[in-house]
Coordinates of C-alpha atoms in Angstrom, one line a residue:
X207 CA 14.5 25.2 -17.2
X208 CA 15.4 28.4 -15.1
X209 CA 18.6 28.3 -13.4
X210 CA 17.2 27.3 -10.1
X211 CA 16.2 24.3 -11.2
X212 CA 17.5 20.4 -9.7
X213 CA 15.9 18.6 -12.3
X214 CA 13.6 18.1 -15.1
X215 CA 11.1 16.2 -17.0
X216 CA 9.1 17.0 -20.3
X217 CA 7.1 15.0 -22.5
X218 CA 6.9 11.6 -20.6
X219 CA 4.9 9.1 -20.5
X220 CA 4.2 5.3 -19.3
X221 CA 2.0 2.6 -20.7
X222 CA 1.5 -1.1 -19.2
X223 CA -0.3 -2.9 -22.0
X224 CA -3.6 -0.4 -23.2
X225 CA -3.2 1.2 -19.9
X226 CA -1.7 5.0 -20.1
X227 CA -0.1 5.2 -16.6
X228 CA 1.6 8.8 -17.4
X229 CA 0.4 10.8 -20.3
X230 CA 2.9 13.4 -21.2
X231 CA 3.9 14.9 -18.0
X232 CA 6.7 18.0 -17.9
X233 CA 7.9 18.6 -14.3
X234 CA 10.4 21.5 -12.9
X235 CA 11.8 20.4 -9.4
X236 CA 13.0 23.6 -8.5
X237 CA 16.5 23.6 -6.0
X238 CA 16.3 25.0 -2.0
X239 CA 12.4 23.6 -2.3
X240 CA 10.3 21.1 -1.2
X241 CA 7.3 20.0 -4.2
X242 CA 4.6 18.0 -3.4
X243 CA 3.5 15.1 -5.8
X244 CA -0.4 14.8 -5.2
X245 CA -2.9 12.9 -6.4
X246 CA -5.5 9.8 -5.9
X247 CA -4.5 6.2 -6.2
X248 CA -3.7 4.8 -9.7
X249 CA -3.2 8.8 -10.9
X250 CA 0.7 8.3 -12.3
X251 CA 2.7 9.1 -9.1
X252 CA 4.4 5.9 -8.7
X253 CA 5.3 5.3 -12.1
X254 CA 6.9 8.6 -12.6
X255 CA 9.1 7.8 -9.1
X256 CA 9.8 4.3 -11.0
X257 CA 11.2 5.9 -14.0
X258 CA 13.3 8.4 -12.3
X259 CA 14.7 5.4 -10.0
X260 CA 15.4 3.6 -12.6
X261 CA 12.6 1.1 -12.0
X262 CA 11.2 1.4 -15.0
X263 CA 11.1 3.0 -18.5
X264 CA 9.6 5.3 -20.4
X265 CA 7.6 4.8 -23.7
X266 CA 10.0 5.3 -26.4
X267 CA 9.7 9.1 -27.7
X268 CA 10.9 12.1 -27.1
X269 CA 11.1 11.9 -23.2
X270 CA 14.1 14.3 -21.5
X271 CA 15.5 14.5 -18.2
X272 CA 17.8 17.1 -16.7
X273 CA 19.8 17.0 -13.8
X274 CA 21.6 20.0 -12.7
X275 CA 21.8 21.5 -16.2
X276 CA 23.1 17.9 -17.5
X277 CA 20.7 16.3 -20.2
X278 CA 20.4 13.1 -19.3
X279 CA 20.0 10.3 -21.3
X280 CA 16.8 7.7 -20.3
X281 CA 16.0 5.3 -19.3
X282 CA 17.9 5.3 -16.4
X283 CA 19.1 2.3 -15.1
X284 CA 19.2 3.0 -10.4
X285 CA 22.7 3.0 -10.4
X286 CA 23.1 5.6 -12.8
X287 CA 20.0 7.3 -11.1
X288 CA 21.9 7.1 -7.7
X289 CA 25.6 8.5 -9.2
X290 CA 23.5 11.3 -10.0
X291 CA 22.6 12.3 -6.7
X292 CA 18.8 10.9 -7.0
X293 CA 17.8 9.1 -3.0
X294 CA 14.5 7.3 -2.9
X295 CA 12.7 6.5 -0.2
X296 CA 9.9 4.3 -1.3
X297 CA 7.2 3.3 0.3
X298 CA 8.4 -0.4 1.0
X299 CA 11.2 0.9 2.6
X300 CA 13.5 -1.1 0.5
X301 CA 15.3 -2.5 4.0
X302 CA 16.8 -6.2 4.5
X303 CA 15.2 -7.7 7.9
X304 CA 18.0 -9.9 7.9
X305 CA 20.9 -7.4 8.2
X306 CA 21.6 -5.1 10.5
X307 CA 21.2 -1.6 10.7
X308 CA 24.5 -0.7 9.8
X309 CA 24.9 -3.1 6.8
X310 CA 21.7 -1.6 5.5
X311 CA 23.0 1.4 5.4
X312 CA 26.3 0.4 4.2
X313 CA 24.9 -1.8 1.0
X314 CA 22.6 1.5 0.1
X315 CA 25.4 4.2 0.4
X316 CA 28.6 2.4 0.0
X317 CA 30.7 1.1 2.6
X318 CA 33.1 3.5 3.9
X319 CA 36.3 0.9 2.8
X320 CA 38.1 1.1 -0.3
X321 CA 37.3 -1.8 -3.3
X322 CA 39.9 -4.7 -2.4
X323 CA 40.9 -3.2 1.1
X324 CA 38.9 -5.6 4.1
X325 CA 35.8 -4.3 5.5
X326 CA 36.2 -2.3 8.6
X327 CA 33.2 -3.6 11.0
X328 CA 33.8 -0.8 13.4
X329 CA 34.1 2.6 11.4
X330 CA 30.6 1.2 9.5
X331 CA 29.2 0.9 13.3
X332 CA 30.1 4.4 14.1
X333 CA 29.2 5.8 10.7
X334 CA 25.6 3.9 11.3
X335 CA 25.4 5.0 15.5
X336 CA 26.4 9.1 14.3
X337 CA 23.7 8.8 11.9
X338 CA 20.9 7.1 14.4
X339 CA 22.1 9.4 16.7
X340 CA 21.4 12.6 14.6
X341 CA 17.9 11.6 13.5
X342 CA 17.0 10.1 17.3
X343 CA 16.4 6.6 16.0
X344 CA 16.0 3.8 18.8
X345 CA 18.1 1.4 17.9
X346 CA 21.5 -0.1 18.0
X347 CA 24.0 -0.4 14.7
X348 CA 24.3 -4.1 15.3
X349 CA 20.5 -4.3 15.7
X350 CA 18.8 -6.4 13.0
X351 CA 16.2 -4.2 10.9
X352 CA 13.5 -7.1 11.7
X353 CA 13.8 -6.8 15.1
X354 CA 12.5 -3.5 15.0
X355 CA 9.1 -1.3 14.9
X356 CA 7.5 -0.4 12.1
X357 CA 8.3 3.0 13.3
X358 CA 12.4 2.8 13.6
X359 CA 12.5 0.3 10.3
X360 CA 11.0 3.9 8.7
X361 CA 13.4 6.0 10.3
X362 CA 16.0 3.8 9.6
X363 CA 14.9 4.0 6.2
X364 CA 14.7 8.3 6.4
X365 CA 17.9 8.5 8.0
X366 CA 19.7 5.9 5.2
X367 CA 18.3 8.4 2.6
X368 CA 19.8 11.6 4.2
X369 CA 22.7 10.1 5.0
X370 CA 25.6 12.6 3.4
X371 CA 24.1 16.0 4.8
X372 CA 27.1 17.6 3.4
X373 CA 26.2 16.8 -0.6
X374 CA 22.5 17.8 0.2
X375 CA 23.3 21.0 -2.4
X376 CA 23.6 18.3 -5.2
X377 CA 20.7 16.3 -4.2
X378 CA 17.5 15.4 -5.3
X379 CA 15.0 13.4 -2.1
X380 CA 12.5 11.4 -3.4
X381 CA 10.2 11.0 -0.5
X382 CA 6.9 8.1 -1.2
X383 CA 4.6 8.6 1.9
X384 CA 7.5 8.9 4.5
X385 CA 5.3 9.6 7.6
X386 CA 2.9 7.0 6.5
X387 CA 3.6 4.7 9.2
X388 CA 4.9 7.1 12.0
X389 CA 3.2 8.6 14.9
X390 CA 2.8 12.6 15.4
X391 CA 6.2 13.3 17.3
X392 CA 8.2 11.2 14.6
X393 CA 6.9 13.4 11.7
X394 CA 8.5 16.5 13.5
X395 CA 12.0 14.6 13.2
X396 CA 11.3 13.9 9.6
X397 CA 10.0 17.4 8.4
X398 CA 13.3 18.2 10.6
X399 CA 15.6 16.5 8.1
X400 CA 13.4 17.7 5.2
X401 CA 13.9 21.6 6.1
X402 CA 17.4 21.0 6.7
X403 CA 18.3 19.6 3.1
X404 CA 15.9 21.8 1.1
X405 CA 17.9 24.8 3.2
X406 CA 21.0 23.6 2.0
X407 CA 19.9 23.2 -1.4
X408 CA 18.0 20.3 -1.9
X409 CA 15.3 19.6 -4.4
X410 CA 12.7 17.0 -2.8
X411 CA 9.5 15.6 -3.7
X412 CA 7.2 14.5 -1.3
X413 CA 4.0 12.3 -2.1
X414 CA 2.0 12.4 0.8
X415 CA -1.7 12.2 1.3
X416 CA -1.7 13.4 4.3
X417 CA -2.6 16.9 3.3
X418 CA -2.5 18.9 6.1
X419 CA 0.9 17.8 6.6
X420 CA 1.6 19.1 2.7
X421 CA 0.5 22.1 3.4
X422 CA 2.9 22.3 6.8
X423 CA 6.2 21.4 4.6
X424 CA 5.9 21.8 1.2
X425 CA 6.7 24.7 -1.2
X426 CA 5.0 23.8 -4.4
X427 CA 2.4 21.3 -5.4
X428 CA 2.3 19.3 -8.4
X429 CA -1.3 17.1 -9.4
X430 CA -1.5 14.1 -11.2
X431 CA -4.8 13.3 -12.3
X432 CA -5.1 9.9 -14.9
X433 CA -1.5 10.2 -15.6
X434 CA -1.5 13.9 -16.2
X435 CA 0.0 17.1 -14.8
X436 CA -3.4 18.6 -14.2
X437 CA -2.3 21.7 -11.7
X438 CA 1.5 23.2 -10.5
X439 CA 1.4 26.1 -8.4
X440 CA 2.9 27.6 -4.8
X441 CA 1.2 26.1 -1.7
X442 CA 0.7 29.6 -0.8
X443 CA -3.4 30.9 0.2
X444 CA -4.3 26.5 -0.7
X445 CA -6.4 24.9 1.9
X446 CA -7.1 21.0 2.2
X447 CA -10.8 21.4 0.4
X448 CA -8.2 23.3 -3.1
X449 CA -5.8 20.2 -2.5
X450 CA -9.0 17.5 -2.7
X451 CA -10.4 19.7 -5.4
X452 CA -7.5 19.3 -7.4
X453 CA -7.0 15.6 -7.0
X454 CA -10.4 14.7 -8.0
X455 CA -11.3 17.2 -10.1
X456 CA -14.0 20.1 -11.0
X457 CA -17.0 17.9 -11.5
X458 CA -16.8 16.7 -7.7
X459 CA -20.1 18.2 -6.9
X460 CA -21.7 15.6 -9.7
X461 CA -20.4 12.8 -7.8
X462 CA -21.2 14.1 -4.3
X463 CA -25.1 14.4 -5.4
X464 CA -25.6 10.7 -5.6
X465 CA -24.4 8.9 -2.5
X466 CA -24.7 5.5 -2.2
X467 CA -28.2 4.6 -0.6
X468 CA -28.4 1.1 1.7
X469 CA -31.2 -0.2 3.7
X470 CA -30.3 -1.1 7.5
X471 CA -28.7 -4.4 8.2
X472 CA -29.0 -7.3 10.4
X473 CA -27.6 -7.4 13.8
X474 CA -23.6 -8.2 13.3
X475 CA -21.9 -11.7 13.3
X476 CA -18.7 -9.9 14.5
X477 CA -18.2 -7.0 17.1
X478 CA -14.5 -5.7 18.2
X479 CA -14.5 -3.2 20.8
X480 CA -11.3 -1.4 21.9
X481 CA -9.0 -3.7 19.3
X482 CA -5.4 -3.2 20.1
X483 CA -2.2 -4.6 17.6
X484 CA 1.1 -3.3 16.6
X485 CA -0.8 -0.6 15.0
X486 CA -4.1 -0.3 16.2
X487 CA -5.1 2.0 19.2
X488 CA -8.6 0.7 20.4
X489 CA -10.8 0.3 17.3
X490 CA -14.3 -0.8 17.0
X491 CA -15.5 -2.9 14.6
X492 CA -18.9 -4.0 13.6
X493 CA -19.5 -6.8 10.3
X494 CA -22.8 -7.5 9.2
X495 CA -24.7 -10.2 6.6
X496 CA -25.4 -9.2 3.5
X497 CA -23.2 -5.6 3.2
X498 CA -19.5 -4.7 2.0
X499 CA -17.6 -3.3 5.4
X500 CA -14.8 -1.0 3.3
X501 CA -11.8 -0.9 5.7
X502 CA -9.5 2.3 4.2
X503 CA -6.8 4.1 5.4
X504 CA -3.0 5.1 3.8
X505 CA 0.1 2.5 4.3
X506 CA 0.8 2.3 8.3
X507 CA -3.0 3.2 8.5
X508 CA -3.5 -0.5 10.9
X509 CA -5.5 -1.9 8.0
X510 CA -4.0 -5.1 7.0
X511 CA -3.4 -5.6 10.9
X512 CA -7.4 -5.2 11.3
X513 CA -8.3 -8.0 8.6
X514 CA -5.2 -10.1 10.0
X515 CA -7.1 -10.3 13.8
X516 CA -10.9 -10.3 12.0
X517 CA -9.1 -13.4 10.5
X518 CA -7.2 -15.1 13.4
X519 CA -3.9 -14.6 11.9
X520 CA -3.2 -11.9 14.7
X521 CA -4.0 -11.8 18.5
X522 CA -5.0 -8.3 19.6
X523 CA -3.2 -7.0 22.4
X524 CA -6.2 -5.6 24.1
X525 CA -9.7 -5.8 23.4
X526 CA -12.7 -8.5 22.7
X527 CA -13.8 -10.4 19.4
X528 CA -17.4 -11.5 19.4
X529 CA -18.8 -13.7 16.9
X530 CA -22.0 -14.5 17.0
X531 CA -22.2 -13.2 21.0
X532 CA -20.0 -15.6 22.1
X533 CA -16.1 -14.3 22.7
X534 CA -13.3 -15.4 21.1
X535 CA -9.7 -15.2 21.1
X536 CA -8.0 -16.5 17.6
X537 CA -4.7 -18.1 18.0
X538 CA -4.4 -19.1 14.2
X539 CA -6.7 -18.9 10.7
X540 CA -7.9 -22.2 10.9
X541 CA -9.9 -21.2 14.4
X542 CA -11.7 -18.7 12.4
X543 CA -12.7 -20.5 9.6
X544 CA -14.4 -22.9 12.4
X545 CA -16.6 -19.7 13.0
X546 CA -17.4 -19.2 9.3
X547 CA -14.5 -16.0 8.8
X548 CA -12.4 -16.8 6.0
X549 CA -9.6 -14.2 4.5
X550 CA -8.4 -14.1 1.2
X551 CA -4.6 -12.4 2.5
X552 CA -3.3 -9.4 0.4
X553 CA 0.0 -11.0 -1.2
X554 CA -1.7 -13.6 -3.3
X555 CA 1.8 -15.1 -4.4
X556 CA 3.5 -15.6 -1.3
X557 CA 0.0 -16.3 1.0
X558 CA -2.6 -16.4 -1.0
X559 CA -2.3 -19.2 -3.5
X560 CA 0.3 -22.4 -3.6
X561 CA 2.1 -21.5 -6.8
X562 CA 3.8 -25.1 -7.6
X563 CA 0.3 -26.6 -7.2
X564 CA -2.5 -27.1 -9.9
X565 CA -5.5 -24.9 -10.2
X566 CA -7.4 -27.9 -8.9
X567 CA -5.1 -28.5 -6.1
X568 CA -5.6 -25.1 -4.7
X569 CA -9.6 -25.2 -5.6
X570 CA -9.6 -27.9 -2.9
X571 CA -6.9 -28.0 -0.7
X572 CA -8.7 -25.8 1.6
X573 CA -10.8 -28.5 3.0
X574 CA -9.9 -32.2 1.8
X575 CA -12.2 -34.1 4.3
X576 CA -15.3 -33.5 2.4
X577 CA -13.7 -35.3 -0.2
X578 CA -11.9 -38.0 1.7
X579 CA -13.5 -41.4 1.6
X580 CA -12.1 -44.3 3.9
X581 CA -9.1 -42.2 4.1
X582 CA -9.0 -41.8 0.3
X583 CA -10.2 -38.5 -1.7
X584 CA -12.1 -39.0 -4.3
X585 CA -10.8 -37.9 -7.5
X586 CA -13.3 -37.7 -9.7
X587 CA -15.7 -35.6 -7.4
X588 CA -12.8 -33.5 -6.4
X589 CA -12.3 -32.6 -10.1
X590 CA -16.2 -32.1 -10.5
X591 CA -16.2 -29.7 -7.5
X592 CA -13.1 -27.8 -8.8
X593 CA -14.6 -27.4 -12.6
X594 CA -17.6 -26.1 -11.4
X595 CA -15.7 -23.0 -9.1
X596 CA -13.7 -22.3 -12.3
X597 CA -17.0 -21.9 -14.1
X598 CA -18.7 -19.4 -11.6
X599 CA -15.2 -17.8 -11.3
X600 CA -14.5 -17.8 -14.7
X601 CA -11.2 -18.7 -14.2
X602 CA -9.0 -19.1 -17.4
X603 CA -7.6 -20.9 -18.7
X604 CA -10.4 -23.2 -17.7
X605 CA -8.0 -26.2 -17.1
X606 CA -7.8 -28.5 -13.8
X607 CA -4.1 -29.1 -14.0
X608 CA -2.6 -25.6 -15.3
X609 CA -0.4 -24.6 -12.9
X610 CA -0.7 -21.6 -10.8
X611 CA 1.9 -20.4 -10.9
X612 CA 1.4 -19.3 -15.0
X613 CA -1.9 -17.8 -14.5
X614 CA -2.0 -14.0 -14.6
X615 CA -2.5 -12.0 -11.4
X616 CA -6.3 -11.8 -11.8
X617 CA -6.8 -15.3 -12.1
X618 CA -4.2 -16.3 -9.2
X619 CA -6.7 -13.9 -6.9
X620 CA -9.9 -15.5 -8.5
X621 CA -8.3 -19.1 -7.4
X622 CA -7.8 -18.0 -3.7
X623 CA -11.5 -16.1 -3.5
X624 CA -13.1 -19.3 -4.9
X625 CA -10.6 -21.6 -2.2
X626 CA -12.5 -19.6 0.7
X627 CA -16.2 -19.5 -1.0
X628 CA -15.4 -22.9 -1.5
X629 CA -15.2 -23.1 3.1
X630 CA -19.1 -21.6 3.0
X631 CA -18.0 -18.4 5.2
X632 CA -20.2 -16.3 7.2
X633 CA -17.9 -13.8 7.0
X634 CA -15.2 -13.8 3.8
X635 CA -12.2 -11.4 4.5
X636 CA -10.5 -9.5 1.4
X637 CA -7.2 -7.1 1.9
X638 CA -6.6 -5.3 -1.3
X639 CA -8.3 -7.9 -3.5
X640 CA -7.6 -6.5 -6.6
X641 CA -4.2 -5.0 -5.7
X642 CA -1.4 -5.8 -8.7
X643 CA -4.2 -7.0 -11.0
X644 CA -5.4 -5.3 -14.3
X645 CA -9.0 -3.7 -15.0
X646 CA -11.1 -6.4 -16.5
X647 CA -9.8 -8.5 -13.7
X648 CA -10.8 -5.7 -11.3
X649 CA -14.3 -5.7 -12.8
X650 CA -14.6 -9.7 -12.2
X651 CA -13.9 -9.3 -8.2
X652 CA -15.9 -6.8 -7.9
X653 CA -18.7 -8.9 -9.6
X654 CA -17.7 -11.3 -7.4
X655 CA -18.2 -9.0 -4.2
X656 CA -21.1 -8.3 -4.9
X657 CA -22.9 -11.6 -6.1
X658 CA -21.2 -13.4 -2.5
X659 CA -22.9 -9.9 -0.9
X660 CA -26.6 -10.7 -3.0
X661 CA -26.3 -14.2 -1.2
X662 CA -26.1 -12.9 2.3
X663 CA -22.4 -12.8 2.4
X664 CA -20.8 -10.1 5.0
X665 CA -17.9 -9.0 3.1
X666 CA -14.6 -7.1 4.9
X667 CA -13.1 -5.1 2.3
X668 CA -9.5 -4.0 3.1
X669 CA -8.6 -1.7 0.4
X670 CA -6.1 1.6 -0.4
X671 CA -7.9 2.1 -3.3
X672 CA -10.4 4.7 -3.0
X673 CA -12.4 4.0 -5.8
X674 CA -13.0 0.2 -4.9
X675 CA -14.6 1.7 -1.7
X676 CA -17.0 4.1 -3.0
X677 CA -18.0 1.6 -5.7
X678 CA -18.6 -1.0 -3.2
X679 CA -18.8 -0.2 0.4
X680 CA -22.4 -0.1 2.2
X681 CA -20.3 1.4 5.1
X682 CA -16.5 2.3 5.2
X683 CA -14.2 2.3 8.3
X684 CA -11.5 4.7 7.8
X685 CA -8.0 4.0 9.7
X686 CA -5.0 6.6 10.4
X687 CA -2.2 5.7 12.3
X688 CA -4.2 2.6 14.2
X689 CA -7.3 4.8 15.1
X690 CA -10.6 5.1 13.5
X691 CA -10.4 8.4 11.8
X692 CA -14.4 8.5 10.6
X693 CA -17.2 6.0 9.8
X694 CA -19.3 6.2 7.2
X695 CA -22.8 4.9 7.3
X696 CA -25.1 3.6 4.5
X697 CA -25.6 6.9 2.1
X698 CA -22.7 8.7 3.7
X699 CA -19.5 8.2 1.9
X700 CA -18.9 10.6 -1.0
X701 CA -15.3 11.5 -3.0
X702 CA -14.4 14.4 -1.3
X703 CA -16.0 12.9 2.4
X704 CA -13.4 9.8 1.9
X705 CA -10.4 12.1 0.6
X706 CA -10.5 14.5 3.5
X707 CA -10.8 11.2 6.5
X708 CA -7.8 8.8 4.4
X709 CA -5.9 12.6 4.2
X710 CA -6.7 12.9 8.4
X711 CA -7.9 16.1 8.2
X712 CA -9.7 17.0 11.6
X713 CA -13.0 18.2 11.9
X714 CA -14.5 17.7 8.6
X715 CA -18.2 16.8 8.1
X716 CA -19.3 18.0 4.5

């Protein structure tokens, strides 16, 4: 470790269960510097942000951490990562919707009264409005954080982490995707910030894949690859095509020879022209029978919000929904499901599957009236239907009444899929269906995929995971910040095509 040095990692490493997630990485973060942390989904970068937050630990071994010439003893728990001068700002933010701005920031760096002395509503206010007011955030102290956009919850979230610029010398930024959810003229207020602590002798990291934006602000990148350091070296003389190199790896070329090959479809059962949300800025949308529509883009992309209108959970603000030829305008889920679109939602626990309910209970409740006889269901043909979806689903343990709520996350996700097969869809709607869930469980959906796809199925397929695309999309719609970026047709998407469009480079057609 040279004296220039903020902090330091050798010989860690992470598994969950048989999975290696970090494999023995050694890190300098070098003070007065900014280092990006690159590489592809599932390549170790989150874990090693959870270990140094305090999130989680590392395998037992000989692991070390120095801070500021200070060996530091691990695991960390996040207090002790935040006494040591360690801000995180993770990709969820990590805000309270139902406090305001200025009790957010108060709860993350300490109120400015003393322990025992009354809490001073007013000097928190103008702590909070000096703050907002430095990084041009639109919003009021006393504002709550749910009230606002995407876009100020962020910089509320930025700002909160900067917040003592006079300790920046001592500090070390941990930055997860910051400008993932911000339009162009916002990520000049951020990189702002970033210059101004690394000038005063910060240490940050930045994981970002948006690479042209790591090549505009960062000093150094660091590459993750399977959980290990596979590259370190100065930004200096890289282009975007080094960056993707790095993240995938040499034998690239191999992978690019064999594009996916797909016959031409049938005309679409859905059409969006000029969609509009929160997020979206006039996408087009085409699904088809019998093909896998990949939806990708980063955090902030507009992809969930894409799957939430395909699925009538969202009104657009502008725009027109065909199905079938005939327009529609979705005020809830259950109006699409009349017009065969079903959506298995992204967070399974909270939207996806009832969790104090049975596995048969949740097989079924999705439509009760073809079991409902004289106003009674029918028991023993509701348990016949929901034994044979455990069977094709292979859902386990195979048992009726097992609750839900102790089935692993694989299984929990098979549940909901088989609910909506269970509605016949035309269309079935997935957002990150095998987000949280381990591989042989990732294996089983994507079997799944592609059986429903065999039958005639058109399948949505909302995923940040690039490799889920590539294995399974007949055409991929790529998002960044609420605008189609590329489209890839049948044959079309390769690694580095899909790494360059979710990384919004401009202008690339290889």
């Amino acid at each position: 470790m040279t004296a220039e040095s903020m902090l330091s990692i050798s010989e860690v490493s992470k598994s969950f269960g048989a999975t290696r997630a970090l494999d023995d990485v050694s890190l300098t973060f070098p003070r007065s510097s900014v280092t990006a942390l690159l590489g592809e989904n599932g390549s170790g970068k989150s874990t090693l942000i959870k270990i140094l937050a305090g999130v989680h630990a590392p395998d037992p071994g000989r692991a070390a951490l120095r801070v500021r010439q200070t060996e530091v003893a691990l695991p960390l728990s996040p207090a002790r990562a935040h006494a040591l001068g360690l801000r995180f700002l993770h990709q969820d933010l990590g805000l309270m919707g139902e406090a305001t701005v200025a009790d957010n920031i108060g709860l993350y760096s300490g109120y400015l009264s003393r322990a025992l002395t009354p809490l001073r509503p007013g000097r928190e206010r103008r702590r909070a409005a000096l703050l907002l007011e430095r990084f041009e955030v639109h919003a009021s102290p006393d504002d709550y954080v749910s009230d606002l956009s995407l876009s100020d919850q962020t910089m509320v979230a930025i700002a909160r982490a900067f917040e003592d610029e006079n300790d920046d010398a001592s500090r070390v930024l941990v930055l997860d995707e910051p400008t993932a959810a911000l339009p162009g003229d916002e990520v000049d207020r951020v990189f702002g910030a970033v210059r101004r602590a690394r000038d005063a002798g910060a240490a940050v990291i930045l994981v970002s894949h948006r690479l042209e934006e790591v090549l505009q602000i960062a000093d150094r990148v660091a590459v993750l690859r399977d959980g290990r350091l596979v590259r370190e070296r100065p930004v200096a003389g890289l282009g975007v095509g080094d960056l993707v190199e790095m993240m995938i790896g040499k034998d690239l070329a191999e992978h690019e020879s064999t594009p996916k090959a797909v016959g031409e479809s049938n005309e679409p059962i859905v059409v969006g022209r000029g969609l509009y949300g929160r997020r979206l800025a006039g996408v087009d949308v085409e699904i088809r029978p019998g093909e896998v529509l990949g939806i990708g883009g980063l955090v902030g992309s507009g992809r969930s919000e894409l799957t939430r209108i395909l699925g009538g959970a969202q009104r657009p603000r502008r725009g027109t929904l065909k199905v079938g030829g005939r327009p529609r305008s979705y005020v809830a889920p259950h109006a699409a499901v009349a017009d065969g679109i079903v959506t298995v939602p992204q967070n399974r626990r909270r939207d996806g599957v009832l969790l104090d309910l049975t596995v048969r209970e949740n097989l079924t409740l999705g439509d009760l009236r073809s079991l409902t006889r004289w106003s009674m269901i029918d028991r023993a043909r509701e348990r016949a239907e929901a034994r044979t979806l455990i069977e094709q689903f292979d859902i386990r343990p195979r048992a009726l009444e097992f609750p839900v709520r102790l089935l692993s996350g694989g299984n929990q996700q098979k549940v909901a899929i088989a609910r909506a097969v269970r509605l016949r869809p035309r269309v079935l709607v997935l957002d990150e269906p095998t987000q949280g869930v381990d591989v042989g469980a990732r294996r089983e959906v994507a079997g799944i995929i592609r059986r429903l796809k065999a039958d005639g199925m058109a399948i949505v397929l909302g995923t940040s995971d690039g490799d889920e695309l590539l294995d399974l999309a007949d055409r991929a719609l790529i998002l960044d910040r609420g605008r189609t970026r590329r489209v890839f047709g049948p044959g079309e998407l390769t690694p580095s095509r899909l790494a360059h469009a979710t990384a919004g480079v401009e202008g690339y057609s290889a």
